[in-house]
CSV table of C-alpha atoms in Angstrom, one decimal:
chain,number,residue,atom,x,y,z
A,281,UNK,CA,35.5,144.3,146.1
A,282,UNK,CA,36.6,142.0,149.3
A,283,UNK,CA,33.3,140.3,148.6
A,284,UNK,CA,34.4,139.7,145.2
A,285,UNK,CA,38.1,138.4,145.9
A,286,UNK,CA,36.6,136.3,148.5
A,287,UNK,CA,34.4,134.7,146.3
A,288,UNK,CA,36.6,134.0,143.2
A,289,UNK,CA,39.3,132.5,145.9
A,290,UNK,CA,36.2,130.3,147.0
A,291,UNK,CA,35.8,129.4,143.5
A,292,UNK,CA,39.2,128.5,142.5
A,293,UNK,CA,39.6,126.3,146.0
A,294,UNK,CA,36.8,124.0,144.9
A,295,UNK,CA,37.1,123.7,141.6
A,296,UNK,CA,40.9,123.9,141.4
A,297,UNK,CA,42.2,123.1,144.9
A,298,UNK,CA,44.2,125.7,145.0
A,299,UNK,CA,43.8,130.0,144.8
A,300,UNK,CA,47.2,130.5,144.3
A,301,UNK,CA,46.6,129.6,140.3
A,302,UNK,CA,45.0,133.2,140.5
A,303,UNK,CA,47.9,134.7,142.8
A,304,UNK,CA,52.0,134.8,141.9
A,305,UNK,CA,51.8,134.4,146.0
A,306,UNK,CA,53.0,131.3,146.8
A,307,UNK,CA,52.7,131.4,150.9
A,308,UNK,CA,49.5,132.9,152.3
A,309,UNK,CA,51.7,136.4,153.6
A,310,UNK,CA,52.5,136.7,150.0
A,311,UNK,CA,49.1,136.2,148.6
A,312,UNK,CA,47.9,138.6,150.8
A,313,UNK,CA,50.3,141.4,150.6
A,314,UNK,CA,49.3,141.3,146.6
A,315,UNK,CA,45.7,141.8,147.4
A,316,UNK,CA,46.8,144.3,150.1
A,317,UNK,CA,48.9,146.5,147.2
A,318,UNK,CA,46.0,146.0,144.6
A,319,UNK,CA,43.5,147.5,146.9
A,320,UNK,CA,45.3,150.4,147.8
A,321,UNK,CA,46.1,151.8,144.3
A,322,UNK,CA,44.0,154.5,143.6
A,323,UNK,CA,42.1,152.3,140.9
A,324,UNK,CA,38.3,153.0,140.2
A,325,UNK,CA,36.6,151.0,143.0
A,326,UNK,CA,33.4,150.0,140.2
A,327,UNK,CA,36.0,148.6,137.9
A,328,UNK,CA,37.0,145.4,138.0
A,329,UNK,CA,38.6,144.7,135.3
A,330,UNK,CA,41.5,146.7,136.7
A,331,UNK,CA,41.5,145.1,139.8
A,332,UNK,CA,42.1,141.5,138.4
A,333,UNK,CA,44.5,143.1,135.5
A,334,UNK,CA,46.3,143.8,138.3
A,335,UNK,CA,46.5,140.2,139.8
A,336,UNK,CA,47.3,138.8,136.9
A,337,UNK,CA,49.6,141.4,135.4
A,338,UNK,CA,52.0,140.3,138.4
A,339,UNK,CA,51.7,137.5,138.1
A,340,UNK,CA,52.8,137.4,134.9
A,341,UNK,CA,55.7,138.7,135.5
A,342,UNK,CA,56.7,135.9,137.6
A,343,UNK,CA,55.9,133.1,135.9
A,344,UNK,CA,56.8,131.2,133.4
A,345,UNK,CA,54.8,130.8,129.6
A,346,UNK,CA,51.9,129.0,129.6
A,347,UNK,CA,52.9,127.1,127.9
A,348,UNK,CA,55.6,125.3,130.0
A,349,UNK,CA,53.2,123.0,131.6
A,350,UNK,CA,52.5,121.2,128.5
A,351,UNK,CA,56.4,121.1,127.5
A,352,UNK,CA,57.3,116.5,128.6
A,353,UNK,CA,59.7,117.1,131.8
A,354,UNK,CA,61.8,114.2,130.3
A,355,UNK,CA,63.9,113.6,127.3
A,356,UNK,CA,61.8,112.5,124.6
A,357,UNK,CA,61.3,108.6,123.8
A,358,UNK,CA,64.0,107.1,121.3
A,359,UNK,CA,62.2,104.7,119.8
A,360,UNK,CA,58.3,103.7,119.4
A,361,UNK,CA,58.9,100.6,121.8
A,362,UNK,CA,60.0,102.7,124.4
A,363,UNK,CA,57.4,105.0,123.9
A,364,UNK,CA,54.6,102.6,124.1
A,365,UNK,CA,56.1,99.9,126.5
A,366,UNK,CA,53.6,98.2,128.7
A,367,UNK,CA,53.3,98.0,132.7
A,368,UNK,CA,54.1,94.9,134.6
A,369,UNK,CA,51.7,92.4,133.9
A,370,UNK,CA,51.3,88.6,134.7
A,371,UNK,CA,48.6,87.9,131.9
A,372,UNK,CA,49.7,88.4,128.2
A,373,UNK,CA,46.7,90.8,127.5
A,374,UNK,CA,43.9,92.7,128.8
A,375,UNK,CA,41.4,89.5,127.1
A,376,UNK,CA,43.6,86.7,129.0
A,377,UNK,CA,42.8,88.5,132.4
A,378,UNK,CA,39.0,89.0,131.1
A,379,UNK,CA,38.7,85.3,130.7
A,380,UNK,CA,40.2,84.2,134.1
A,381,UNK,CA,38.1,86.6,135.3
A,382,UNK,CA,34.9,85.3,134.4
A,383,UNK,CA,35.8,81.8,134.6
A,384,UNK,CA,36.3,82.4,138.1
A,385,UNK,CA,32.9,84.8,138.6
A,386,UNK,CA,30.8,82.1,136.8
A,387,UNK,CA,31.9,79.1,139.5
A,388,UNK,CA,31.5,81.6,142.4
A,389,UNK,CA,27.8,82.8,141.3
A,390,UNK,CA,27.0,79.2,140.4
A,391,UNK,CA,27.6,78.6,144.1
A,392,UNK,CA,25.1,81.4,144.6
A,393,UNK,CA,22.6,79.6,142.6
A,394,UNK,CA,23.4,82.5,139.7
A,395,UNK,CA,24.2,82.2,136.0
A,396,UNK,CA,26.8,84.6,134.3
A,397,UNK,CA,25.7,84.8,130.8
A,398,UNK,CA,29.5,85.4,129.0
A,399,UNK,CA,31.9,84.4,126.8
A,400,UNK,CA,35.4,85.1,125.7
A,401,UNK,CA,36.6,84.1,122.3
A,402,UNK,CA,40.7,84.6,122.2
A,403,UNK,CA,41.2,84.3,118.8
A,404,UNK,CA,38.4,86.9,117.1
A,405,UNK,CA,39.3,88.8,120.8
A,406,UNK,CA,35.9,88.8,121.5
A,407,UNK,CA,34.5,89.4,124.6
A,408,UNK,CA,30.3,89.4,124.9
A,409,UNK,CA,28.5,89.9,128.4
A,410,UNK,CA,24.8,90.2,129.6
A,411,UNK,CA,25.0,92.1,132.8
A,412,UNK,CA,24.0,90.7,135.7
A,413,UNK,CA,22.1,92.3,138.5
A,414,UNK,CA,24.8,94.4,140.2
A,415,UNK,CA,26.5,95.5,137.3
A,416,UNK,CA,22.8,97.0,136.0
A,417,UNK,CA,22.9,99.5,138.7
A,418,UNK,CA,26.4,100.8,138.0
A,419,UNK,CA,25.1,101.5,134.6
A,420,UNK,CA,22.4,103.2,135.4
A,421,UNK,CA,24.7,106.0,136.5
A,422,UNK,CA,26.0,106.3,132.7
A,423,UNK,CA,24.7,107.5,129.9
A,424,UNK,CA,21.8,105.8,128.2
A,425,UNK,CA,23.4,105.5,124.7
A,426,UNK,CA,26.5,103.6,125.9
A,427,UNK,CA,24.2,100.6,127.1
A,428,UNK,CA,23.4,98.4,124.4
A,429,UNK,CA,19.9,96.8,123.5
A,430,UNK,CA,19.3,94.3,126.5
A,431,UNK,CA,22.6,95.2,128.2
A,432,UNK,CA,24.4,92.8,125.8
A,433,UNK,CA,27.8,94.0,125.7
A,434,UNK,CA,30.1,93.2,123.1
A,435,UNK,CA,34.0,94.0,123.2
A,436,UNK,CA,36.8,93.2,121.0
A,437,UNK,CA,40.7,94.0,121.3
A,438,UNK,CA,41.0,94.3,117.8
A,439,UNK,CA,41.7,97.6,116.5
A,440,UNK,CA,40.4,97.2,113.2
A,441,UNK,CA,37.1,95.7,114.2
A,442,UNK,CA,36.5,98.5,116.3
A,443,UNK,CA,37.4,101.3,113.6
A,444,UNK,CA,34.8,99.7,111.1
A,445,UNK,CA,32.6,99.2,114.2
A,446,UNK,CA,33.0,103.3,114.2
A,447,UNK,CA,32.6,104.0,110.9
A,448,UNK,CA,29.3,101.4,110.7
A,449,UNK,CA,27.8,103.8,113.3
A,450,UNK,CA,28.6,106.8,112.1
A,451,UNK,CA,27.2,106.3,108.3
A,452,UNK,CA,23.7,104.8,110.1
A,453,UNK,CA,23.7,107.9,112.8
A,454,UNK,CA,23.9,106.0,115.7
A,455,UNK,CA,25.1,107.9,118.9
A,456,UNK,CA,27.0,104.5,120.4
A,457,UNK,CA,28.7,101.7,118.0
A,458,UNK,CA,27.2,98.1,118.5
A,459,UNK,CA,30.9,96.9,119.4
A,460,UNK,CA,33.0,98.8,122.1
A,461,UNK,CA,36.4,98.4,122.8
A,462,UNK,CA,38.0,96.3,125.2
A,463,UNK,CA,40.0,97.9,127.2
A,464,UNK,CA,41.1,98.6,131.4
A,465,UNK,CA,38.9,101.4,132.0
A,466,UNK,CA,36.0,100.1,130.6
A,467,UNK,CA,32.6,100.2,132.6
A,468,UNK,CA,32.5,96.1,132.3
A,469,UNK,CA,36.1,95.6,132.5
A,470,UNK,CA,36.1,98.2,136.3
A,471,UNK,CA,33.1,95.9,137.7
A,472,UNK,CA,34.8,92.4,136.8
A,473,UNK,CA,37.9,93.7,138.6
A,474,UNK,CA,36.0,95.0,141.6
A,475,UNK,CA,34.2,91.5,141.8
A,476,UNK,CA,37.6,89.9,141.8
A,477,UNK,CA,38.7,91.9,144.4
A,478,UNK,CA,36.1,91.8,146.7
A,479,UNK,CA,36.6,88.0,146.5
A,480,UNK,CA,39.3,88.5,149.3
A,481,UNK,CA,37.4,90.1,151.2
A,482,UNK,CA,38.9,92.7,153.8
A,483,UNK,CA,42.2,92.9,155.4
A,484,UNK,CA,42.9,89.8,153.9
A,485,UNK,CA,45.2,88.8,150.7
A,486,UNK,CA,46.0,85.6,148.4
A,487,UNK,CA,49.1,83.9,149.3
A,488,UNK,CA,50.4,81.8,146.3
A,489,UNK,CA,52.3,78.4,146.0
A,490,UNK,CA,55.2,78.8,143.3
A,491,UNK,CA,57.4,75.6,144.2
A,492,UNK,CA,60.6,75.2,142.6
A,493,UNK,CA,61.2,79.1,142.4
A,494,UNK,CA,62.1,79.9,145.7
A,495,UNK,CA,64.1,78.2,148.5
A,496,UNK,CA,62.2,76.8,151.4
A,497,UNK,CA,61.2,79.4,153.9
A,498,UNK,CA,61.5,82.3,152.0
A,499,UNK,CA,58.3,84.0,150.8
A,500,UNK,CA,58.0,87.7,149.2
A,501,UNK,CA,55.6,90.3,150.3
A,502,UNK,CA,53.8,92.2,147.8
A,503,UNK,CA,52.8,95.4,148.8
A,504,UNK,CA,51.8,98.6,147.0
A,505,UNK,CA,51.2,102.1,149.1
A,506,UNK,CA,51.5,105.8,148.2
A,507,UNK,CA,51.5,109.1,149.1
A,508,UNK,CA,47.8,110.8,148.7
A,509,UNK,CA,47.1,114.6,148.3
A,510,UNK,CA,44.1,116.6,150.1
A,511,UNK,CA,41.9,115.1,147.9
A,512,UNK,CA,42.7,111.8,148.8
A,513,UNK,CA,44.4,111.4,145.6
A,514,UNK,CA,48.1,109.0,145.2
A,515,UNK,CA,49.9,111.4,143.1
A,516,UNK,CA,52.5,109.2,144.2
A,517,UNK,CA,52.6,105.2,144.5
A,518,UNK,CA,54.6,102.5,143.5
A,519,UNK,CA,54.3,98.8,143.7
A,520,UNK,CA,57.7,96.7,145.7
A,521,UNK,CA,58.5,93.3,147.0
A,522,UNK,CA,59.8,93.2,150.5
A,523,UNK,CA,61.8,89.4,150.7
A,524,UNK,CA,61.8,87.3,153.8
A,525,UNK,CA,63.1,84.5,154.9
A,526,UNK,CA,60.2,83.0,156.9
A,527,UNK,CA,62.4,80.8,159.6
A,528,UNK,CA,64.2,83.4,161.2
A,529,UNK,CA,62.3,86.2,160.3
A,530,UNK,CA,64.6,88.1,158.7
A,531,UNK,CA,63.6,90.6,156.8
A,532,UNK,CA,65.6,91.7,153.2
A,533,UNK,CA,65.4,94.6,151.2
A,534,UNK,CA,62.2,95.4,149.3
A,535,UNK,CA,62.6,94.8,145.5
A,536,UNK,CA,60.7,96.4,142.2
A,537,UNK,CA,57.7,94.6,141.1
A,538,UNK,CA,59.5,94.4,137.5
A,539,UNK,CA,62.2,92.4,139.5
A,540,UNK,CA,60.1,90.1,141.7
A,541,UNK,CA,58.1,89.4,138.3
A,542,UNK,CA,61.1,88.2,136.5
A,543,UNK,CA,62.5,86.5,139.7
A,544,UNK,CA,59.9,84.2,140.0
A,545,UNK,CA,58.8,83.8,136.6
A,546,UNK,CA,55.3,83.9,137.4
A,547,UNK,CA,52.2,82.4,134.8
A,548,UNK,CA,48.8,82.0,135.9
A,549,UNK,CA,47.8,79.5,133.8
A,550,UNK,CA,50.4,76.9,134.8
A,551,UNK,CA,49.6,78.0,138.7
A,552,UNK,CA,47.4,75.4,140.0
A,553,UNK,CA,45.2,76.6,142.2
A,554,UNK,CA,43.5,73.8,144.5
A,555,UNK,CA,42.1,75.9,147.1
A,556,UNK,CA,43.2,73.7,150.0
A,557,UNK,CA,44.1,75.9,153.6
A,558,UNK,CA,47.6,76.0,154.6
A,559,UNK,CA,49.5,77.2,157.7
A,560,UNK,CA,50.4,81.3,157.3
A,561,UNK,CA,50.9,81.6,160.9
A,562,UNK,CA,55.0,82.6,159.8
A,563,UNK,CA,53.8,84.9,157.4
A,564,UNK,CA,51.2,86.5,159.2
A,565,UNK,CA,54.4,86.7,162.2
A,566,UNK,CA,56.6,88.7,159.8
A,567,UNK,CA,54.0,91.0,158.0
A,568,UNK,CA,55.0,93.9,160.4
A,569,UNK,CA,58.4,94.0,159.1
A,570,UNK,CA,57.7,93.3,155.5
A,571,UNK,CA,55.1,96.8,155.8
A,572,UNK,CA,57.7,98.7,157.9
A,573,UNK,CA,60.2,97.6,155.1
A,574,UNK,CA,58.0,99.2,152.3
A,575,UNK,CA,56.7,102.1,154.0
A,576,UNK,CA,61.1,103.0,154.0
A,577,UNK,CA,61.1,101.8,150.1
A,578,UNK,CA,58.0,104.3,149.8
A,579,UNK,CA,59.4,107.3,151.7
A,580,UNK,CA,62.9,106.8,149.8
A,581,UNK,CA,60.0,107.1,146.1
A,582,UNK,CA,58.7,110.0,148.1
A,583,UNK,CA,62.0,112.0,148.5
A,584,UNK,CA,63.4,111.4,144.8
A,585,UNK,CA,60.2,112.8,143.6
A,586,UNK,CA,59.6,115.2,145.7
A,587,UNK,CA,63.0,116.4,145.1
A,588,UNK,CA,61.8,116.2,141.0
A,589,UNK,CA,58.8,118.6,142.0
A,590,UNK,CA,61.2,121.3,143.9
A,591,UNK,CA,63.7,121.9,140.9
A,592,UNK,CA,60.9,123.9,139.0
A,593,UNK,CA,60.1,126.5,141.6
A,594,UNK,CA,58.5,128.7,138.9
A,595,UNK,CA,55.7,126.1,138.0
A,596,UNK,CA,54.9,124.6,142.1
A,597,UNK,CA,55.9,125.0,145.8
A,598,UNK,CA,57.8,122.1,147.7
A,599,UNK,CA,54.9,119.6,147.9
A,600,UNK,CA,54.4,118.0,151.8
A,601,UNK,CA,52.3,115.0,152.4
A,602,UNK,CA,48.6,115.1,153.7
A,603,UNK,CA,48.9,112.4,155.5
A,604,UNK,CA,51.7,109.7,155.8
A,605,UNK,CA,52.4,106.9,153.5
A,606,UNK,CA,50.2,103.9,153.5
A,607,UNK,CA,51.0,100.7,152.7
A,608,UNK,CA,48.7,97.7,151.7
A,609,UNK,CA,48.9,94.3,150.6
């Protein structure tokens, strides 16, 4: 039976991350004090069933319906706007960045002696791609029917082309439609945004000219860090802008990215961007203070939520850090 419990507590570690799902134990002492009581009842020892029945009997008991955990935290939205409002952003749409993107990757891999067979076509919000070399190996990883005949990608942004696209393949019983939609997460869309930011290279990060929006000598630091589970995974992050006034190196308090945005008004395609070299020996003086600023902004994000997290008791235990807040540019 030991063998048993051992194993399923195995099981539920890997593919869950945490055993407890199985246990109303919350701390290890209590988790095993439940095993202790189960095994001492004077149950068959070939069944099972009553073991577990046991387990989960109590726990049960102690928790809440199952149904809680799909039950919003929040009050629901008031209106559809709210409900559907987009992130920050500095490009109007998903196929404006697409279209910076590439014009930028087709000038860097004609350096390279390279051709980037693409084009972008705002107003049918068409997007069609041949992938290159690199991007051929990521999809190899995928399944075959989403690559189109000769790796010709086509996307679109518009809904309604992409619904008939859908209906088109399923009335001809094809496993993949000939268009796909344009979207973040798309396999295209993840390796255009990887090329752009490996174009930085590490430990390194843009620094951008916006005259007439800020007064001489002051600069803002974008940063975005989190807080990252065992598995390496930010289940919490936030974006801020730390100001400083480069001359004295003083240091302000870090901003929201919502605010920074509106501050400065940003829009990349009336940002020139002549690639000359400047002097960023000031801002490479006061980038210690602008991190140490955020990492305080971050651990202030980490308390509220974490606070969040510890008023349902029933549904987790007071969540503690892996590891300490990062912070990068």
């Amino acid at each position: 039976m030991l063998e048993v419990l051992i194993d399923k507590d195995d099981q539920a570690s890997r593919n869950i991350g945490d055993p407890s799902e199985f246990s109303a134990g919350r701390t290890q002492e209590e988790q095993e004090a439940q095993v202790a009581e189960v095994l001492e009842r004077d149950d068959d020892p070939n069944d099972l069933s009553d073991i577990f029945a046991g387990l989960l009997d109590d726990q049960l008991e102690q928790s809440e319906s199952p149904l809680d955990a799909f039950i919003p935290e929040g009050p629901p939205a008031r209106d559809l706007a709210e409900l559907t409002a987009q992130p920050p952003r500095l490009y109007p749409s998903t196929l404006a960045w697409s279209r910076a993107a590439i014009d930028w990757l087709r000038q860097a891999m004609r350096e390279q002696g390279q051709e980037l067979q693409a084009s972008v076509d705002e107003n049918a919000q068409r997007l069609e791609l041949v992938a290159p070399a690199d991007l051929r190996q990521r999809l190899a990883y995928l399944p075959r029917e989403i690559r189109p005949e000769h790796d010709r990608f086509i996307l679109t942004a518009d809904v309604e082309r992409m619904q008939q696209a859908l209906d088109q393949a399923r009335q001809e019983d094809d496993p993949w439609p000939a268009v796909q939609y344009l979207w973040p997460l798309h396999p295209v869309l993840e390796w255009l945004r990887d090329r752009i930011l490996n174009a930085f290279g590490r430990h390194t990060a843009p620094v951008i000219r916006v005259p007439g929006h800020l007064p001489a000598g002051q600069a803002r630091f974008l940063l975005q860090g989190g807080y990252p589970n065992r598995r390496g995974q930010s289940l919490i992050q936030a974006w801020c802008a730390v100001p400083v006034n480069t001359h004295i190196g003083q240091v302000g308090d870090p901003m929201a990215l919502e605010d920074v945005l509106a501050e400065l008004a940003l829009d990349p395609t009336a940002l020139p961007n002549p690639g000359i070299p400047g002097d960023t020996s000031a801002l490479q003086a006061a980038l210690p203070g602008a991190v140490a600023a955020a990492e305080h902004y971050l651990d202030a994000t980490r308390q509220v939520r974490e606070a969040e997290l510890n008023e349902r008791p029933c549904r987790c235990r007071p969540w503690t850090p892996s590891r300490p807040a990062t912070a990068s540019r």
